[in-house]
Amino acid sequence: MASCKSKAGVQLGLVPLKHYENLCKETMSKTVWWFVSGADEEQQTHQSNLTSFSNYLIKPRFLRSIKQVDTSVIVFGTKFSSPIGVAPMGCLGWACQDGDCAVARAAQANKVPFVVSQLSSNTTADVTKAAPDSTRWQHMQMLNPASLNLDGIREAECRGYSGIVLTIDTSEIHRWFSVEEDFNHPNTPTEALKLLANHMWHGSWHDVQWLKSQTNLPVILKGIMTPEDALLAVQYGMDGIIVSNHGGRQLDGVMSSLDALGDIVRAVDGKIPVFFDGGIRKGRDIFTALSLGNRQYRLY
C-alpha cells in the first residue's frame, strides 16, 4: 500500500500497488509498458508468481501482548529497517526521468538495500552521488569472457557498493515485448545493452566461482529455482542466493518463485542467506514469503 495522486492531482491516500500499475499503463508508451509489465510466451509463470500466494492461508494468533514491533533485519552485517529491498530493474529511465537515482534516494530514505541493474539508466557515479548513504548492491549478468565483468566489479568497489548480485538465468535476451520503437528511448543504456547482447554468457559453476574469487564483496546468485542448484551455490562458495524466475520474463512454464522457496530454504538449512523475488504486491505477500523461511525478500 502507498499513496499516490490521480491524473487530476487529487491525493488518493493509501492504495494497492495495482492502482499504480493502472496509472502507469495510462501514462507510459505502449513499448515501455510492455517492457515493464510483459513476460515470456503465454505468461504462465508470470501469472503463477502472482496467484501462488493465494494457496497459502494465514493461521492467526491473538492476545499475544505485542507492545513493540521490530521489523528490522541484519544482512551481511548491515541493519535494515525491514525485510524488504529493491530488486534490479533495467532501463528505469524509461519510466522515470531520474531513473535509478530516484529509486536509490527512496531506498536510502526507507533504509533498505537497492540492487542497481547492470542496465541502469544512470552511471554508477550518479547513483552514488544521489544516495551516498544508501546500501547499494551491483547487479550484473555474467559476460563471455568472464573477465569482462571485472570492470563492473572494480567500479562497484570504488563507489562503495557492498555486494554483487549475479543473474544466472539469462543466457539470451528474449524479445517478448513490442519492438516497434526498439531501444530508441532517450534514456536507454545503449552501451550496456550492446555489451550484453554481444557477450552473452553460456558459462558454468566454475566461471561463477572464478568471479567470486575476484572480489571481497559478497556475491549473491539471482535465479536459483531448485534445491540442487541452491546446494551447488553453497558448494561453490556463494554468499547468498535469490529464489527468482526472472518474473517469468525469460522462461515460461517454470514454477512460481514462491512454490520453489520452501524446498530451497530447507535444503540450504541456514548455510547462506536465502532471498526471494517474484509476485509481491502487498504486505500479506511479504508475511507469506517470510513464513516459508527466507531471511529477506525483495520487491519485483
Coordinates of C-alpha atoms in Angstrom, one line a residue:
M1 CA 0.0 0.0 0.0
A2 CA 1.2 3.5 -0.8
S3 CA -0.2 7.0 -1.5
C4 CA -0.5 8.5 -5.0
K5 CA -2.3 11.2 -6.9
S6 CA -4.8 10.8 -9.7
K7 CA -4.4 12.4 -13.1
A8 CA -6.3 15.4 -11.8
G9 CA -3.7 15.7 -9.0
V10 CA -6.1 14.5 -6.2
Q11 CA -4.4 12.7 -3.4
L12 CA -5.7 9.2 -3.3
G13 CA -4.3 8.2 0.0
L14 CA -3.2 4.6 0.7
V15 CA -3.9 2.4 -2.4
P16 CA -2.9 -1.0 -3.5
L17 CA 0.1 -1.3 -5.9
K18 CA -2.4 -2.5 -8.5
H19 CA -3.6 1.1 -8.8
Y20 CA -0.1 2.3 -9.6
E21 CA 0.0 -0.3 -12.3
N22 CA -3.1 1.0 -13.8
L23 CA -1.8 4.6 -13.7
C24 CA 1.5 3.5 -15.4
K25 CA -0.4 1.8 -18.2
E26 CA -2.3 5.0 -18.8
T27 CA 0.9 7.1 -18.8
M28 CA 3.6 5.1 -20.4
S29 CA 4.1 4.5 -24.1
K30 CA 2.9 1.1 -25.4
T31 CA 6.5 -0.1 -25.9
V32 CA 7.7 0.9 -22.4
W33 CA 4.6 -0.5 -20.8
W34 CA 5.1 -3.9 -22.4
F35 CA 8.8 -3.9 -21.4
V36 CA 7.8 -3.2 -17.8
S37 CA 4.9 -5.5 -17.5
G38 CA 5.4 -8.2 -20.1
A39 CA 6.7 -11.7 -19.8
D40 CA 7.7 -14.7 -21.9
E41 CA 5.4 -16.6 -24.3
E42 CA 1.9 -17.2 -22.7
Q43 CA 2.9 -15.5 -19.4
Q44 CA 2.0 -18.7 -17.4
T45 CA 4.9 -18.3 -15.0
H46 CA 4.3 -14.6 -14.6
Q47 CA 0.7 -15.2 -13.6
S48 CA 1.7 -18.1 -11.3
N49 CA 4.0 -15.7 -9.5
L50 CA 1.0 -13.6 -8.6
T51 CA -1.6 -16.3 -7.9
S52 CA 0.5 -18.8 -5.9
F53 CA 0.2 -16.6 -2.8
S54 CA -3.5 -17.5 -2.6
N55 CA -2.5 -21.1 -2.0
Y56 CA -1.1 -20.2 1.4
L57 CA -3.5 -19.1 4.2
I58 CA -2.7 -17.3 7.4
K59 CA -3.3 -19.0 10.8
P60 CA -3.8 -16.0 13.2
R61 CA -2.9 -16.0 16.9
F62 CA -4.4 -13.3 19.2
L63 CA -3.9 -11.9 22.7
R64 CA -0.1 -12.2 22.4
S65 CA 0.6 -8.9 24.2
I66 CA 2.6 -7.4 21.3
K67 CA 3.7 -3.9 22.6
Q68 CA 6.6 -3.3 20.3
V69 CA 7.2 -4.5 16.8
D70 CA 10.6 -4.7 15.3
T71 CA 10.7 -5.4 11.5
S72 CA 14.4 -4.9 11.2
V73 CA 16.8 -7.5 9.8
I74 CA 20.6 -7.8 9.6
V75 CA 22.1 -8.8 6.3
F76 CA 25.8 -9.2 5.7
G77 CA 26.4 -7.2 8.9
T78 CA 24.2 -4.2 7.9
K79 CA 20.9 -3.5 9.7
F80 CA 17.9 -2.6 7.6
S81 CA 14.5 -1.2 8.7
S82 CA 12.5 -4.1 7.3
P83 CA 12.9 -7.3 5.3
I84 CA 12.3 -5.5 2.0
G85 CA 14.7 -4.5 -0.7
V86 CA 14.6 -3.2 -4.2
A87 CA 15.4 -5.8 -6.9
P88 CA 17.4 -4.9 -10.1
M89 CA 15.3 -3.3 -12.8
G90 CA 16.9 -2.4 -16.1
C91 CA 16.1 0.8 -18.0
L92 CA 14.4 2.6 -15.1
G93 CA 14.9 5.8 -17.1
W94 CA 12.2 4.7 -19.4
A95 CA 9.7 5.0 -16.6
C96 CA 11.1 8.0 -14.7
Q97 CA 13.4 10.8 -15.8
D98 CA 15.7 10.3 -12.7
G99 CA 15.7 6.5 -13.1
D100 CA 17.9 4.7 -10.7
C101 CA 18.8 7.9 -8.9
A102 CA 15.2 8.3 -7.8
V103 CA 14.9 4.7 -6.6
A104 CA 18.3 5.0 -4.8
R105 CA 17.0 8.1 -2.9
A106 CA 13.8 6.2 -1.9
A107 CA 15.7 3.2 -0.7
Q108 CA 18.0 5.4 1.3
A109 CA 15.1 7.2 2.9
N110 CA 13.5 3.9 3.9
K111 CA 16.8 2.3 5.0
V112 CA 16.5 -0.7 2.6
P113 CA 19.0 -2.0 0.1
F114 CA 18.9 -1.3 -3.6
V115 CA 20.3 -3.6 -6.3
V116 CA 21.4 -1.3 -9.1
S117 CA 20.9 -3.0 -12.5
Q118 CA 23.7 -3.6 -15.0
L119 CA 21.2 -1.9 -17.4
S120 CA 20.9 1.1 -15.2
S121 CA 19.9 4.3 -16.9
N122 CA 22.3 6.2 -14.7
T123 CA 26.0 5.8 -14.1
T124 CA 27.4 4.2 -11.0
A125 CA 28.8 7.6 -10.0
D126 CA 25.5 9.3 -10.4
V127 CA 23.6 6.8 -8.3
T128 CA 26.2 7.0 -5.6
K129 CA 26.0 10.8 -5.6
A130 CA 22.2 10.7 -5.5
A131 CA 22.1 8.5 -2.4
P132 CA 25.6 8.4 -0.8
D133 CA 24.3 6.8 2.4
S134 CA 22.3 4.1 0.8
T135 CA 23.2 0.4 0.7
R136 CA 23.8 -0.4 -2.9
W137 CA 24.5 -3.8 -4.4
Q138 CA 25.7 -4.0 -8.0
H139 CA 23.7 -6.3 -10.3
M140 CA 25.4 -7.9 -13.3
Q141 CA 24.9 -10.6 -15.9
M142 CA 27.8 -12.9 -16.4
L143 CA 29.6 -12.0 -19.7
N144 CA 31.7 -14.0 -22.0
P145 CA 34.6 -13.9 -21.5
A146 CA 34.1 -13.7 -17.7
S147 CA 36.9 -11.1 -17.5
L148 CA 34.5 -8.5 -19.0
N149 CA 32.8 -8.4 -15.6
L150 CA 35.9 -7.2 -13.8
D151 CA 35.4 -3.5 -14.8
G152 CA 31.9 -3.5 -13.3
I153 CA 33.2 -5.2 -10.1
R154 CA 36.0 -2.7 -9.7
E155 CA 33.7 0.3 -10.3
A156 CA 31.3 -1.1 -7.7
E157 CA 34.1 -1.5 -5.2
C158 CA 35.4 2.0 -5.9
R159 CA 31.9 3.6 -5.5
G160 CA 31.2 2.0 -2.1
Y161 CA 28.8 -0.7 -3.2
S162 CA 28.5 -3.5 -0.7
G163 CA 27.5 -6.6 -2.8
I164 CA 27.4 -8.2 -6.2
V165 CA 24.2 -9.7 -7.5
L166 CA 24.8 -12.0 -10.4
T167 CA 21.9 -13.1 -12.5
I168 CA 22.4 -16.6 -13.9
D169 CA 19.1 -17.3 -15.7
T170 CA 19.7 -15.1 -18.8
S171 CA 21.7 -16.9 -21.5
E172 CA 19.9 -14.9 -24.2
I173 CA 17.6 -11.9 -24.5
H174 CA 14.0 -12.9 -25.1
R175 CA 12.2 -10.4 -27.3
W176 CA 8.7 -10.8 -25.9
F177 CA 7.8 -7.1 -25.8
S178 CA 6.8 -4.8 -28.6
V179 CA 9.8 -3.8 -30.7
E180 CA 8.2 -1.0 -32.8
E181 CA 10.3 1.6 -31.0
D182 CA 13.0 -0.9 -30.1
F183 CA 15.6 0.7 -27.8
N184 CA 15.3 4.3 -29.2
H185 CA 14.1 5.8 -25.9
P186 CA 16.5 8.7 -24.9
N187 CA 17.2 7.2 -21.5
T188 CA 18.3 3.8 -22.9
P189 CA 21.6 2.4 -21.6
T190 CA 22.7 1.6 -25.1
E191 CA 26.3 0.6 -24.5
A192 CA 25.3 -1.7 -21.7
L193 CA 22.7 -3.4 -23.9
K194 CA 25.2 -3.8 -26.7
L195 CA 27.7 -5.4 -24.3
L196 CA 25.1 -7.8 -23.0
A197 CA 23.8 -8.7 -26.5
N198 CA 27.3 -9.3 -27.9
H199 CA 28.8 -11.1 -25.0
M200 CA 26.0 -13.2 -23.6
W201 CA 27.2 -15.8 -21.1
H202 CA 27.0 -19.5 -21.6
G203 CA 29.1 -20.4 -18.6
S204 CA 29.4 -22.8 -15.7
W205 CA 29.7 -23.0 -11.9
H206 CA 33.5 -22.7 -12.3
D207 CA 33.0 -19.3 -14.0
V208 CA 30.9 -18.1 -11.1
Q209 CA 33.5 -19.4 -8.7
W210 CA 36.2 -17.5 -10.6
L211 CA 34.2 -14.3 -10.4
K212 CA 33.7 -14.8 -6.7
S213 CA 37.5 -15.1 -6.3
Q214 CA 38.0 -11.7 -7.9
T215 CA 36.3 -9.6 -5.1
N216 CA 35.9 -9.4 -1.4
L217 CA 32.3 -8.3 -1.8
P218 CA 29.5 -10.8 -1.0
V219 CA 28.3 -12.5 -4.2
I220 CA 24.6 -13.4 -4.4
L221 CA 23.3 -15.5 -7.2
K222 CA 19.9 -14.5 -8.6
G223 CA 17.9 -17.1 -10.5
I224 CA 18.0 -20.2 -8.2
M225 CA 14.9 -22.3 -8.5
T226 CA 15.8 -25.8 -7.3
P227 CA 17.3 -27.2 -4.1
E228 CA 20.0 -28.8 -6.2
D229 CA 21.3 -25.5 -7.6
A230 CA 21.0 -23.9 -4.2
L231 CA 23.3 -26.6 -2.7
L232 CA 25.7 -26.1 -5.6
A233 CA 25.8 -22.4 -4.8
V234 CA 26.8 -23.3 -1.2
Q235 CA 29.4 -25.8 -2.5
Y236 CA 31.0 -23.1 -4.8
G237 CA 31.2 -20.6 -2.0
M238 CA 28.5 -18.1 -2.9
D239 CA 27.4 -15.8 -0.1
G240 CA 23.7 -15.8 -0.8
I241 CA 21.0 -16.8 -3.3
I242 CA 17.9 -15.2 -4.6
V243 CA 15.0 -17.5 -5.4
S244 CA 13.7 -16.0 -8.7
N245 CA 12.4 -17.0 -12.1
H246 CA 13.0 -13.5 -13.5
G247 CA 9.4 -12.6 -13.2
G248 CA 8.6 -15.2 -15.9
R249 CA 10.3 -13.0 -18.4
Q250 CA 13.0 -15.5 -19.5
L251 CA 11.4 -19.0 -19.5
D252 CA 7.7 -19.6 -19.4
G253 CA 6.4 -22.8 -17.8
V254 CA 8.6 -22.6 -14.7
M255 CA 7.1 -23.0 -11.3
S256 CA 6.4 -19.8 -9.3
S257 CA 9.2 -18.4 -7.1
L258 CA 7.0 -18.8 -4.0
D259 CA 6.4 -22.5 -4.7
A260 CA 10.1 -23.1 -5.1
L261 CA 11.0 -21.2 -1.9
G262 CA 10.2 -23.7 0.8
D263 CA 12.2 -26.6 -0.5
I264 CA 15.2 -24.4 -1.2
V265 CA 15.2 -22.9 2.3
R266 CA 15.1 -26.4 3.8
A267 CA 17.9 -27.6 1.5
V268 CA 20.2 -24.7 2.4
D269 CA 19.4 -25.1 6.1
G270 CA 20.8 -21.7 7.1
K271 CA 24.2 -22.1 5.5
I272 CA 23.8 -18.9 3.5
P273 CA 21.0 -16.2 3.3
V274 CA 18.1 -17.0 1.0
F275 CA 16.3 -14.1 -0.6
F276 CA 13.1 -14.1 -2.5
D277 CA 11.9 -12.3 -5.6
G278 CA 8.6 -12.6 -7.5
G279 CA 4.9 -11.7 -7.4
I280 CA 5.0 -9.4 -4.3
R281 CA 2.1 -6.9 -4.4
K282 CA 1.1 -6.4 -0.7
G283 CA 2.2 -6.7 2.9
R284 CA 0.4 -10.1 3.3
D285 CA 2.6 -11.5 0.5
I286 CA 5.7 -10.4 2.5
F287 CA 4.3 -12.3 5.5
T288 CA 3.7 -15.4 3.4
A289 CA 7.2 -15.4 2.0
L290 CA 8.8 -14.9 5.4
S291 CA 6.7 -17.7 6.9
L292 CA 8.2 -20.1 4.4
G293 CA 11.6 -19.3 5.9
N294 CA 13.5 -16.8 3.8
R295 CA 15.6 -14.2 5.6
Q296 CA 14.9 -11.2 3.4
Y297 CA 12.8 -10.6 0.4
R298 CA 12.8 -8.3 -2.5
L299 CA 10.2 -6.5 -4.4
Y300 CA 9.8 -7.4 -8.0

